[in-house]
Each structure stands twice: as structure tokens, then as C-alpha cells.
Amino acid sequence: MEKLLTLENVNVSYVNKEKKVYAVRNVSFSIEKGDSLGIVGESGSGKSTLAMALLRLHNENLTEITGKALFSGKNLLEITQEEMNELRWQDISVVFQKAMNALSPVHRIGEQVEDIYHIHVPQASKKEIEERMIKLLKLVNLPERVYRLYPHEMSGGMLQRVAIAVSLLHDPKLVIFDEATTALDVVTQGQILEEVVQMEKEMDMTRIMITHDMSVVAASCNKVAVLYAGELMEVGYVKDIFKNPMHPYTQGLLNSFPSLKGECEVLHAIPGFLPDLSKPSEGCIFAPRCPHADDRCRREKPVQQTMKDTRQVACWLHQGGEENE
Amino acid sequence: MSKEKKIPFVSVKDVAMWYPYHGKSKNKERGEKDWIKAVDGVSIDIERGEILGVIGESGCGKSTLGKILTRLEDPTRGDCLIDGVSTKEMIKKSNKEFRSTVQIVFQNPFDTFTPRDTIEKILLRPLKNYKIGSDDDERRKMCVEALESGGLYPAEDIMKRYPHELSGGQLQRISIIRSMFLNPGFIVADEPVSMLDVSVRADIINMLIDLSKNKGAAVMFISHDIALTRYISEHIAVMYLGRIVEYGTADDVVKNPRHPYTRALISNCASIDPEDKQETISIEGEPPTPLNPGPGCYFAPRCYMACEECYKKYPESIEVGNGHWASCPYAREEM
């Protein structure tokens, strides 16, 4: 499959006069066309920082970004803002957690959609835009009248659907969902996830889903990347990782979710707290909380290993990959 | 369920909470139409040492029910009995005594504590108010012990800190510790983990289980996370628009739901097992407003199996065995 986005050693740090916070460290992975990748981790693990870096939404005076993010031949982390503007909406779009804040409260949905459409297609007529948008609204199961409503006239679930529809306006190659369903009800979340998966089949889009909820990933993604304190712990296919998590952190995360219908096992929390991100780490960053950590883990940083099932794990336990199951 | 005439520890009797609605019909006389029925006729029992899970969509009245039970709101109708005594009478007699029997743990641990006080001051206050321990030194020792029993180390250090210096998980644990100080018989936990990171959730949950098992407290666990509720509680009550539509043991309700709303709710709940792809039942539309929900079953307009009868009269609850009941005429039928 064709690679759509390739990250190579991406580092993002927030800098101010006193200190430097290393929010994302040496993250490398790639996404193929048609993939849906879930990025999971605790709060503070750098999920959103990574996504914002890809979209170049960080304040450039306060962040330091190094590494490569290749997207159709361009390095997203180096191109100018003008070039980035060309890509936004057209090739990459984003859906944020709070759709009510993403939409202007004083304009009708239609007016906002026209604005966005005109950025890339200035000559488009109003009728053309409306037709396109109504088609998209149907995709997310919303009635036509939504086009003429103000955001306050709709519920949270409807707004989130509008935000998803708007993000698809220009048929982007890559859509990033930043906790897009977190604030919603179980029922609404379930419905939206199902619609998104359905849409993906029809529209050939690639999706990055940022969430802290493992069940959302299980329900809607085919690949998963587990981040901890800004470092990539494990990345691979959902079906492999959920069945047989290899990294102790992934195991810990999965153990802290109860199963809906299966046996009631005892829930285990991961002891300890996130490390101080302003200090560069020596050794494995998860070592202080890891039940299997030994001296080597505390001394040397584990290298990413590719396993049989194409997943990559950064852990000394699975060094030498192939012989370990 | 035993047929003996034992008085349940906490007994909620036909509780209702109606809020006046100042909408379009402002100038009209206030008829029945002008009330928002947040909770409308809920009856439920909780035994000592039992955890009851309450689930439902947002706006279904879960939190209002919790507020009524802790008497943060006075119900419009009905009453809640603890050990056979009406809470209304209890609070009239002695507010202080009531507050030591019933405690609540709130959703957002960052808003629960006074930002100006240290944890020590926060924890000492209830002990002082209820004259537990002879002097401050003894009380302080009790605080340290309680913190350590909740897995908060080093306790001495934490006592000196301010709430903003602690993480959400630590604060929520302190919140539970504080609510346990007076050995309450009944605790309402209103979405205690929804604000917390997944990796610390398990700690809080295990703490609540421990509390109910070892100290014999009755716990009402309000949540929208079905998997978690099933894990923690013995019984589950499903609420929809201010009424309980289904009640039963946790396993019965989750594995064998009888009310169409519960079925839809559970089918929409994402499972962490990627191979557990179940047929999702879609619910049409948004939950209707609790303002004038109509004479029939409140769920009928969104229900996939509603018949004419459903729109006319609110269905009676049908028991399907093992104390498991649902307010639906089709409760006994397979879907």
C-alpha cells in the first residue's frame, strides 16, 4: 500500500526562558492510504501535541519542532505557513473535541461553510456549495435544514456531526479527529463512530483518531499507536495489539478497562505518575512505572523492534523480536 | 430477592423532582405542563454493602437523583428512608447527624476542595466538627493513616500541599477518604472517575469496592460508562427521562437486557475487544425534553418496537425473574 504520511524522529518541545518541555520525543511511524490509526495514551502523553505539530498550529516562537513528516512528498514540519494553508481543508483537515467552540456562534452553518469553501474554490456559487454540503450532511445523518441553523439551535451531537461534515468539504486525504467523540454520550458516540467508519468505506479517506478511550479505537480503527510521555511505545494493527499487547504500558492500559460482556477480572491501575517532561530521560521512559523494569531498562533506551505481525515495540523485553512470541 | 419483610437500608420511595419552567407559557397559570420533570417517580432499594449502579444518557436525571438522596435538593414528591427513618425528618432533627450518615463524592475533584486550604486543613475540618479524636495531634495521625490506607505516599508531605499541587487521581482519592472519615452508611458517587485518566481509574474503583465490602456502606454509583458500572456494582438501574426503565443484577442487565432502551444503549457501547462486533441498534433522534414527555412510554418515539398501546399509557414494569424487571410490555419477548 502507498504510504500517505511518514513520520521520522519527530520531536516537539515547548520552550520558554526557564525550561524546555519535551512533549513529543523521537516518534516515527507511517500511515498507509485508507488506514485508520488511533493514537492513545494518558493525558499529557503528547497525543494532541503531535497532531497540532502535523497541522502546524503551534505558536512557532514557543515550540521547537525537529524531524520529518512526509506527506505527499512535502515535509509538513518545514514548509511555510502559506504552503500549509494550501493543504489545510484541501488535503488535511481536523475535527476538534468541542464542536461548539469550533463553530462561530453568530453565523449560520451555511455561511461558515461558504467561507471555508471559498478559500480553495473562490469561484464556487452559493448553490453549488449548498448542494455539496447537504450531501455531506446526509452522510452524517443530519436533515437539510441544519444548513440554515445557528450553532446554538443544535445539540452537542448534531454540532459534532456538522464539524465532521465540514471537515470533509474538500475531500481531504487525511482527517485528524482530536478527541472528537469524547464529550458525547455513549449512544451518540456509538452512532457517530459507525457513521465515520461507513463514510470511510465510501470516500476513501485516511483518518487519525486521537483519544484516551481504548474502546473507541477498538470500535473504529484498524491500527493503533500507543504514546507514553511523548514516546512511542507500540504501534501496529488493532487486532494484534488488543489481543496480545506486548509493551507493559499497553498491557497496563488494557488492564484498566473492564470488559463489557466478558469475565469480570480485577482491574489494575498503573502505579505512579507521568515523569517530569522537562528532563531528558535516560533509559526507557516507562521504567519507573513498569513492573518488569530492570537495570538495563533504566540505563539504556530501548530500540524500536519490528515483530512478525509488523507491529513495532520499544521494549527490552522483546528485544531480538523474532524468537519472542 | 428475599420475600421477608426486611427493611432495606436505603429505600427510595416514589421520589420526584420537578423544576418550574419559565418558557413560552409564562403568563399562563402554572399547570402540569410547565414543569421539567427531571426525576419522576423513582423507587429503589439499596442494601448495606451493596453497590447500585445508575446508568443513562446525559440529562436523564441520574445526578438529580443523587442530589435528592443526599438532600442537596428537596424532592417535589416522595421521600428517601435510611434505616427506616425519613431523611426529611433526619435533616430536620439534626443536619449534622444526617451529613455524617450520607456523603457524596463529586465528579470533578478539582472543584471539590477549597483552593486556599492545605489538604491537612481540609481533612481536619470534618474531624473537628464532629469532635472525633481528642486533640489535633491525634486527628493528624488519623489523617496520615487514612491517606496511607488510600495509597497516598508520603502522607506527611501530601498533608502540607494545596489542592492545585496534586493530580486529579490523588484529589479524587482524598475526596473519597474525606467522605469516609465519618463512617457514613450511604455514599453517592456521582461520576467519580469520568474526569480521571484511565490508568488511575482502577484505583478509585477498587477503593469504592473495598469501602462497600469492608465497611458495609451502601454506595450509589452514578455513571454513563456501562462496562465500568457492570464491573463495580451488584445491581444496575437504567434511567431514561427521570424514570427507571430497567433494574436487575449487573450481569442480567448487561448480558440479557429486556428494555429496548437498554438494548440500544448496550449495543452502542464500544467494547475494548475488537472482535466483539455486535449489531448496533440505532436510536432515532435525540432524547426528548423532560418537559411534558407525554402520557405513553417516554421512549416510544425513539423505540424500534413501539406499538400503538405504548403511546397511550406508561407501561407497567414486568418482572422476568431474579428481581430483574423492565418497564416494557415486550420485556418477556425476545427481540
XYZ file of C-alpha atoms in Angstrom:
660
model
C 0.000 0.000 0.000
C 1.034 3.541 -0.683
C 2.337 5.473 2.308
C 0.367 8.634 2.917
C 2.198 10.072 5.879
C 5.576 9.097 7.242
C 6.919 10.463 10.498
C 10.642 10.237 11.130
C 12.088 11.131 14.509
C 9.595 13.857 15.228
C 10.420 15.898 18.315
C 8.231 18.644 19.670
C 9.263 20.656 22.692
C 7.758 23.682 24.316
C 10.391 26.272 25.126
C 10.339 29.281 27.347
C 13.030 31.290 29.101
C 13.412 28.931 32.031
C 12.850 25.488 30.696
C 12.178 23.222 27.826
C 9.436 20.625 27.965
C 9.962 17.660 25.704
C 6.371 16.846 24.826
C 6.961 14.504 21.891
C 10.220 12.589 21.567
C 11.547 10.693 18.595
C 8.272 9.476 17.220
C 8.418 7.550 13.953
C 5.641 5.669 12.240
C 3.848 5.680 8.945
C 0.265 5.614 7.781
C -0.867 3.970 4.593
C -3.683 5.154 2.419
C -7.058 4.035 3.771
C -5.747 3.354 7.252
C -7.468 4.493 10.383
C -4.939 4.997 13.118
C -5.873 5.518 16.738
C -3.377 7.362 18.902
C -3.941 6.518 22.558
C -2.286 7.471 25.814
C -2.938 9.183 29.117
C -3.398 12.913 29.319
C -0.029 14.569 28.941
C 1.344 11.846 26.713
C 1.702 14.167 23.750
C -1.130 12.909 21.547
C -2.572 16.316 20.791
C 0.844 17.977 20.643
C 1.789 15.589 17.867
C -1.383 16.273 15.906
C -1.055 20.033 16.313
C 2.522 19.783 15.078
C 1.382 17.985 11.939
C -1.137 20.738 11.340
C 1.389 23.426 12.196
C -0.969 25.003 14.692
C 1.670 25.577 17.349
C 2.981 29.023 18.181
C 6.293 28.879 16.385
C 8.082 31.137 18.809
C 7.384 28.847 21.724
C 7.881 25.429 20.188
C 10.815 23.639 18.724
C 9.952 21.036 16.151
C 12.506 18.764 14.548
C 12.225 15.672 12.411
C 10.335 14.868 9.277
C 6.702 14.339 8.464
C 6.440 13.450 4.819
C 3.020 13.964 3.288
C 2.819 13.536 -0.483
C 6.445 14.482 -0.886
C 6.355 17.530 1.357
C 7.788 17.787 4.843
C 4.885 19.168 6.855
C 7.193 20.348 9.585
C 9.284 22.571 7.321
C 7.010 24.114 4.723
C 5.933 27.718 5.148
C 2.576 28.675 6.611
C 1.428 29.766 3.128
C 2.135 26.342 1.749
C 0.450 24.805 4.765
C -2.643 26.922 4.137
C -2.852 25.341 0.706
C -3.025 21.925 2.329
C -5.460 22.757 5.121
C -9.043 21.613 4.430
C -7.934 20.516 0.954
C -5.586 17.691 1.953
C -5.583 17.629 5.730
C -8.465 18.631 7.949
C -9.168 18.365 11.636
C -12.181 17.862 13.893
C -11.741 19.171 17.409
C -13.196 17.948 20.660
C -15.563 20.823 21.238
C -17.507 21.463 18.083
C -19.470 24.170 19.854
C -16.252 26.153 20.121
C -15.130 25.322 16.599
C -18.153 26.973 15.010
C -18.924 30.670 15.102
C -21.987 31.323 17.243
C -23.115 34.393 15.261
C -23.190 32.879 11.778
C -25.437 30.250 10.319
C -23.789 26.938 9.456
C -24.263 27.710 5.770
C -22.376 30.999 5.927
C -19.457 29.363 7.666
C -19.366 26.591 5.125
C -19.289 29.130 2.279
C -16.292 30.826 3.844
C -14.386 27.595 4.045
C -15.336 26.546 0.549
C -14.262 29.859 -0.987
C -10.730 29.555 0.358
C -9.898 26.851 -2.120
C -12.576 27.353 -4.747
C -13.204 31.125 -4.846
C -15.424 30.968 -7.933
C -17.907 28.466 -6.457
C -21.518 29.539 -6.481
C -23.718 29.501 -3.395
C -25.939 26.850 -4.882
C -23.012 24.581 -5.644
C -21.739 24.850 -2.083
C -25.139 24.187 -0.599
C -25.603 21.080 -2.708
C -22.211 19.763 -1.697
C -22.790 20.454 1.992
C -26.257 18.939 2.022
C -24.808 15.798 0.503
C -22.301 15.682 3.341
C -24.953 16.396 5.966
C -26.856 13.385 4.692
C -23.753 11.287 5.151
C -23.715 12.124 8.847
C -27.495 11.632 9.158
C -28.480 15.266 9.577
C -31.526 16.917 7.966
C -31.108 19.591 5.275
C -32.449 22.349 7.452
C -29.249 22.249 9.512
C -27.637 24.303 6.746
C -29.678 27.321 7.851
C -29.416 26.874 11.595
C -27.250 28.666 14.116
C -24.950 26.514 16.275
C -26.958 27.232 19.438
C -30.030 25.682 17.871
C -28.407 22.279 17.812
C -27.363 19.697 20.363
C -23.774 18.686 21.020
C -24.090 15.528 18.965
C -25.501 17.425 15.975
C -22.732 20.030 16.162
C -20.092 17.352 16.239
C -21.665 15.820 13.161
C -21.630 19.222 11.450
C -17.957 19.617 12.299
C -17.228 16.208 10.782
C -19.221 17.061 7.661
C -17.394 20.395 7.289
C -14.029 18.679 7.610
C -14.914 16.540 4.580
C -15.873 19.521 2.427
C -12.871 19.332 0.105
C -12.416 15.567 0.154
C -9.258 15.671 2.248
C -6.788 12.837 2.059
C -6.235 12.856 5.795
C -8.666 13.749 8.578
C -7.497 14.137 12.165
C -10.075 13.606 14.915
C -8.742 15.166 18.095
C -10.898 13.613 20.844
C -13.825 14.300 18.541
C -16.251 11.982 20.297
C -15.041 12.264 23.881
C -17.553 14.860 25.043
C -20.523 12.950 23.670
C -22.989 10.497 25.093
C -22.476 6.767 24.699
C -25.330 6.452 22.246
C -24.326 9.456 20.150
C -20.697 8.409 20.208
C -21.599 4.919 19.037
C -23.692 6.302 16.205
C -21.053 8.773 15.049
C -18.292 6.179 15.095
C -20.408 3.892 12.995
C -21.165 6.678 10.520
C -17.492 7.581 10.266
C -16.469 4.005 9.554
C -19.209 3.771 6.945
C -18.146 7.055 5.348
C -14.569 5.942 5.177
C -15.523 2.975 3.044
C -17.393 5.223 0.644
C -15.000 8.129 0.443
C -11.539 6.603 0.610
C -10.233 8.760 3.390
C -7.469 8.182 5.885
C -8.052 9.013 9.497
C -6.048 9.667 12.633
C -8.112 9.311 15.770
C -6.729 10.810 18.943
C -8.425 9.503 22.048
C -7.778 8.196 25.527
C -10.539 5.632 25.264
C -9.278 2.248 24.107
C -12.812 1.104 23.302
C -13.201 3.885 20.728
C -10.072 2.619 18.997
C -11.310 -0.965 19.132
C -14.584 0.069 17.563
C -13.346 2.327 14.803
C -9.683 1.895 13.877
C -7.536 -0.719 12.200
C -4.216 0.459 13.605
C -3.210 1.811 16.973
C -0.216 3.771 18.246
C 0.364 3.909 21.982
C 2.122 7.007 23.273
C 3.534 7.456 26.735
C 5.185 10.658 27.938
C 5.784 11.668 24.336
C 7.412 8.447 23.243
C 6.002 5.768 21.038
C 5.622 2.513 22.938
C 3.878 0.254 20.492
C 2.299 0.614 17.065
C 0.566 -1.971 14.923
C -2.753 -3.484 13.921
C -5.601 -3.235 16.422
C -6.432 -6.923 16.126
C -2.893 -7.920 17.096
C -2.247 -5.412 19.833
C -5.570 -5.745 21.632
C -5.339 -9.498 21.625
C -1.713 -9.705 22.619
C -0.283 -6.441 23.927
C 3.497 -6.695 24.138
C 4.588 -3.493 25.781
C 3.960 -3.412 29.552
C 2.356 0.012 29.210
C -0.135 -1.216 26.615
C -0.875 -4.166 28.877
C -1.429 -1.781 31.770
C -3.770 0.405 29.740
C -5.831 -2.539 28.570
C -5.972 -3.958 32.091
C -7.510 -0.795 33.425
C -10.572 -1.174 31.191
C -13.259 -3.610 32.252
C -14.697 -5.750 29.500
C -18.346 -5.178 28.654
C -19.524 -8.762 28.482
C -16.568 -10.974 29.293
C -15.434 -12.207 32.668
C -15.103 -9.642 35.432
C -11.384 -9.575 36.035
C -9.770 -7.487 38.697
C -8.914 -4.051 37.388
C -5.345 -2.925 37.763
C -4.190 0.637 37.808
C -0.730 1.572 36.617
C 1.099 2.742 39.731
C 2.991 6.020 39.765
C 2.732 9.158 37.684
C 3.908 10.607 34.421
C 7.575 11.613 34.608
C 8.704 15.222 34.531
C 8.800 16.006 30.840
C 11.253 18.858 31.227
C 14.103 16.443 31.904
C 15.545 14.433 29.069
C 15.151 10.798 30.049
C 17.814 8.172 30.307
C 16.737 4.653 29.687
C 13.186 3.593 28.994
C 10.787 6.369 29.925
C 8.244 3.907 31.312
C 10.785 2.126 33.526
C 9.818 3.859 36.827
C 6.238 2.563 36.500
C 6.995 -0.705 34.775
C 6.583 -3.990 36.670
C 9.241 -5.708 34.537
C 11.894 -2.988 34.621
C 15.493 -3.976 35.373
C 18.830 -2.177 35.380
C 19.195 -2.224 31.648
C 15.805 -0.531 31.205
C 16.851 2.299 33.486
C 20.188 2.737 31.704
C 19.587 2.312 28.023
C 16.755 3.489 25.836
C 15.058 0.561 24.077
C 15.151 0.499 20.301
C 12.024 0.008 18.248
C 11.757 -3.580 17.152
C 9.619 -4.844 14.325
C 7.768 -8.029 15.180
C 6.403 -10.792 12.965
C 2.988 -9.205 12.700
C 4.554 -5.886 11.519
C 3.959 -4.178 14.838
C 6.749 -2.155 16.385
C 7.534 -2.305 20.071
C 10.039 -0.259 22.032
C 10.841 -2.525 24.956
C 13.865 -4.527 26.038
C 11.603 -7.462 26.907
C 11.011 -8.069 23.242
C 14.489 -7.422 22.002
C 15.539 -9.780 19.272
C 11.865 -9.745 18.265
C 11.502 -12.876 16.214
C 12.221 -15.544 18.796
C 9.881 -13.968 21.320
C 6.251 -14.695 20.825
C -34.706 -11.190 46.307
C -35.992 -12.435 49.642
C -39.663 -12.234 50.385
C -39.094 -11.460 54.069
C -40.249 -8.141 55.321
C -36.794 -6.824 55.954
C -36.378 -3.113 55.849
C -33.826 -2.214 53.219
C -31.057 0.081 54.379
C -31.708 2.803 51.856
C -35.184 2.913 50.478
C -36.210 5.449 47.871
C -39.964 5.825 47.678
C -41.552 7.377 44.612
C -39.212 10.328 44.512
C -39.846 13.135 42.028
C -38.039 16.358 41.311
C -39.869 18.899 39.189
C -38.307 22.172 38.285
C -40.582 25.052 37.284
C -40.219 26.036 33.658
C -40.377 29.690 32.701
C -40.749 29.300 28.993
C -43.240 30.351 26.387
C -46.271 29.927 28.616
C -45.051 32.439 31.152
C -48.330 34.269 31.622
C -50.421 31.169 31.915
C -51.258 29.674 35.202
C -48.806 27.027 36.142
C -50.386 23.776 35.132
C -48.776 20.409 34.990
C -47.308 21.280 31.617
C -44.919 23.849 32.973
C -42.664 21.589 34.941
C -39.469 19.972 33.891
C -39.676 16.528 35.368
C -36.023 15.761 35.962
C -36.870 12.824 38.176
C -40.376 11.457 38.070
C -41.315 8.656 40.388
C -38.233 6.647 41.221
C -38.400 3.835 43.780
C -35.392 1.743 44.566
C -33.736 -0.076 47.470
C -30.081 -0.396 48.363
C -28.822 -2.820 50.988
C -25.819 -2.390 53.237
C -22.601 -3.299 51.479
C -24.256 -3.129 48.100
C -23.192 -1.000 45.173
C -26.004 0.109 42.923
C -25.035 1.408 39.502
C -27.231 4.003 37.828
C -26.703 4.464 34.096
C -28.318 6.528 31.383
C -27.699 9.258 28.835
C -26.887 12.773 29.910
C -29.983 14.618 31.019
C -31.819 11.524 32.184
C -31.826 12.625 35.815
C -29.063 10.454 37.264
C -27.310 13.308 39.017
C -30.552 14.876 40.211
C -31.438 11.586 41.852
C -28.085 11.615 43.633
C -28.694 15.151 44.815
C -32.092 14.235 46.214
C -30.717 11.281 48.133
C -28.097 13.492 49.739
C -30.727 16.165 50.286
C -28.876 18.777 48.304
C -32.249 19.151 46.627
C -35.633 18.758 48.283
C -37.784 16.435 46.221
C -41.141 17.649 44.978
C -42.707 14.379 45.956
C -41.747 11.203 47.748
C -39.083 10.516 50.289
C -35.945 8.571 50.911
C -35.683 6.385 54.005
C -32.401 5.402 55.564
C -32.704 2.538 58.040
C -36.419 3.157 58.096
C -36.109 6.832 59.033
C -37.161 9.519 56.580
C -34.247 11.711 55.559
C -36.571 14.664 55.714
C -37.151 14.037 59.407
C -33.486 13.287 59.963
C -32.330 16.543 58.464
C -34.966 18.456 60.395
C -33.827 16.919 63.651
C -30.132 17.315 63.119
C -28.453 18.347 59.906
C -25.111 17.417 61.393
C -26.127 13.866 62.107
C -27.608 13.434 58.663
C -24.437 14.627 56.970
C -22.424 12.065 58.855
C -24.679 9.283 57.589
C -24.849 10.342 53.967
C -21.916 11.532 51.924
C -21.331 12.392 48.287
C -18.283 12.188 46.017
C -18.469 14.608 43.121
C -17.400 14.282 39.538
C -14.742 16.962 39.341
C -12.082 16.586 42.034
C -10.545 19.935 41.100
C -13.672 21.791 42.185
C -14.300 19.775 45.330
C -11.716 21.400 47.571
C -11.164 24.950 48.742
C -8.119 26.110 46.789
C -6.889 28.202 49.728
C -6.584 25.429 52.288
C -3.963 22.753 52.611
C -5.027 19.118 52.486
C -4.368 18.928 56.224
C -6.839 21.688 56.958
C -9.368 20.181 54.575
C -9.131 16.768 56.208
C -9.116 18.043 59.777
C -12.293 20.057 59.372
C -14.821 17.197 59.453
C -12.973 15.570 62.360
C -13.073 18.781 64.325
C -16.697 19.465 63.503
C -17.738 16.045 64.729
C -15.338 16.068 67.686
C -13.560 12.904 66.636
C -10.192 12.476 68.355
C -9.177 14.360 71.484
C -6.711 16.860 70.048
C -5.223 17.970 66.746
C -2.229 15.676 67.048
C -4.407 12.641 67.296
C -6.558 13.848 64.434
C -3.495 14.470 62.338
C -2.377 10.916 62.995
C -5.761 9.689 61.820
C -5.420 11.700 58.625
C -1.998 10.232 57.925
C -3.318 6.728 58.465
C -6.293 7.338 56.215
C -4.128 8.784 53.449
C -1.741 5.863 53.630
C -4.575 3.366 53.563
C -5.693 5.073 50.351
C -2.250 4.570 48.849
C -1.144 8.180 49.104
C 2.532 8.331 50.000
C 4.266 10.163 51.572
C 1.213 11.176 53.574
C 3.027 13.782 55.692
C 4.130 15.547 52.542
C 0.714 15.439 50.920
C -0.889 16.950 54.028
C 1.151 20.111 53.557
C 0.204 20.575 49.963
C -2.550 22.615 48.373
C -5.148 21.026 46.077
C -3.581 22.505 42.946
C -0.332 20.710 43.719
C -1.953 17.304 43.432
C -3.172 15.357 40.438
C -6.809 14.593 39.722
C -6.457 10.981 40.762
C -4.873 11.924 44.088
C -7.533 14.547 44.760
C -10.331 12.127 43.960
C -8.839 9.614 46.382
C -8.654 12.297 49.055
C -12.245 13.187 48.284
C -13.284 9.584 48.914
C -11.122 9.377 52.042
C -12.734 12.514 53.392
C -16.212 11.204 52.710
C -15.310 8.017 54.606
C -13.990 9.762 57.691
C -17.311 9.857 59.490
C -18.130 6.240 58.614
C -21.199 7.094 56.570
C -23.677 4.342 55.899
C -24.546 5.630 52.459
C -22.346 7.208 49.806
C -23.423 8.678 46.495
C -20.600 8.643 43.953
C -21.601 10.920 41.093
C -19.421 10.009 38.097
C -16.317 9.788 40.294
C -13.952 8.630 37.542
C -15.158 10.283 34.364
C -12.659 13.141 34.753
C -9.728 10.888 35.527
C -7.126 9.210 33.411
C -7.732 5.589 32.593
C -4.588 4.432 34.328
C -5.736 5.731 37.735
C -9.437 4.898 37.355
C -8.951 1.358 38.565
C -7.552 2.617 41.883
C -10.615 4.714 42.634
C -12.960 1.912 41.605
C -11.177 -0.641 43.754
C -11.267 1.813 46.652
C -15.051 2.140 46.369
C -15.497 -1.630 46.187
C -13.291 -2.023 49.243
C -15.298 0.614 51.068
C -18.613 -1.090 50.498
C -17.331 -4.597 51.205
C -15.287 -3.885 54.308
C -17.202 -1.067 55.923
C -20.632 -2.183 54.827
C -21.548 1.124 53.260
C -24.291 1.316 50.674
C -22.964 3.003 47.539
C -24.848 4.527 44.658
C -22.526 4.670 41.667
C -23.727 7.087 39.001
C -22.016 6.720 35.650
C -22.500 6.611 31.934
C -19.800 4.004 31.439
C -21.650 0.714 31.215
C -18.638 -1.601 31.293
C -17.303 0.088 34.390
C -20.691 0.101 36.117
C -21.102 -3.588 35.460
C -17.677 -4.221 36.930
C -18.290 -2.323 40.152
C -21.929 -2.899 41.010
C -24.199 -5.729 42.064
C -27.348 -4.183 40.695
C -27.849 -1.768 37.834
C -30.725 0.635 37.341
C -31.152 2.131 33.879
C -32.720 5.579 33.802
C -34.457 7.279 30.935
C -36.049 10.718 31.252
C -36.347 10.663 35.001
C -37.652 7.137 35.386
C -36.013 3.818 35.969
C -36.838 1.651 32.980
C -34.915 -1.450 33.966
C -33.468 -2.880 37.138
C -31.660 -6.095 37.868
C -28.336 -7.641 38.768
C -25.419 -6.207 36.803
C -24.863 -9.343 34.750
C -28.536 -9.776 33.938
C -28.939 -6.208 32.758
C -25.799 -6.137 30.619
C -25.933 -9.629 29.176
C -29.660 -10.004 28.881
C -31.237 -6.546 28.648
C -35.014 -6.590 28.472
C -35.928 -2.964 27.771
C -35.370 -1.758 24.204
C -33.591 1.343 25.518
C -31.114 -0.725 27.500
C -30.596 -2.952 24.484
C -29.809 0.034 22.298
C -27.605 1.616 24.944
C -25.536 -1.507 25.386
C -25.278 -2.226 21.678
C -23.902 1.280 21.157
C -21.355 0.924 23.882
C -17.950 0.363 22.332
C -16.209 -2.715 23.644
C -12.458 -2.951 24.054
C -12.492 -6.301 22.331
C -12.118 -5.503 18.623
C -13.571 -8.862 17.632
C -16.712 -8.325 19.648
C -18.508 -6.587 16.784
C -22.135 -6.601 17.726
C -25.116 -5.439 15.765
C -25.787 -1.901 16.914
C -29.361 -0.860 17.409
C -29.672 2.749 16.406
C -31.882 5.067 18.389
C -33.505 7.683 16.230
C -33.174 11.285 17.235
C -32.116 12.996 20.407
C -33.600 12.371 23.836
C -36.833 14.381 24.089
C -37.100 17.103 26.705
C -38.319 16.106 30.135
C -40.849 18.906 29.689
C -44.178 17.244 29.071
C -42.947 13.878 27.798
C -46.472 12.674 27.084
C -48.768 10.076 28.570
C -47.286 6.953 26.987
C -43.898 5.346 27.334
C -41.309 8.107 27.226
C -39.089 6.066 24.983
C -41.820 5.197 22.471
C -40.968 7.936 19.908
C -37.438 6.561 19.554
C -38.246 2.908 20.106
C -37.892 0.385 17.305
C -40.595 -1.882 18.636
C -43.211 0.578 19.874
C -46.851 -0.203 19.195
C -49.926 1.985 19.472
C -50.514 0.952 23.036
C -47.087 2.308 24.010
C -48.145 5.871 23.164
C -51.262 5.719 25.331
C -50.198 4.516 28.723
C -46.909 4.323 30.576
C -46.110 0.590 30.587
C -46.103 -1.320 33.829
C -42.948 -2.959 34.947
C -42.753 -6.660 34.202
C -40.583 -8.960 36.215
C -38.589 -11.527 34.283
C -37.150 -13.341 37.271
C -34.297 -12.939 39.721
C -35.503 -9.496 40.701
C -34.892 -8.295 37.168
C -37.642 -6.096 35.801
C -38.239 -3.732 32.913
C -40.962 -1.211 32.115
C -41.833 -2.560 28.732
C -44.736 -4.712 27.539
C -42.274 -6.744 25.452
C -39.884 -7.438 28.297
C -40.532 -11.167 28.186
C -40.166 -11.495 24.440
C -37.007 -11.993 22.510
C -36.161 -9.209 20.157
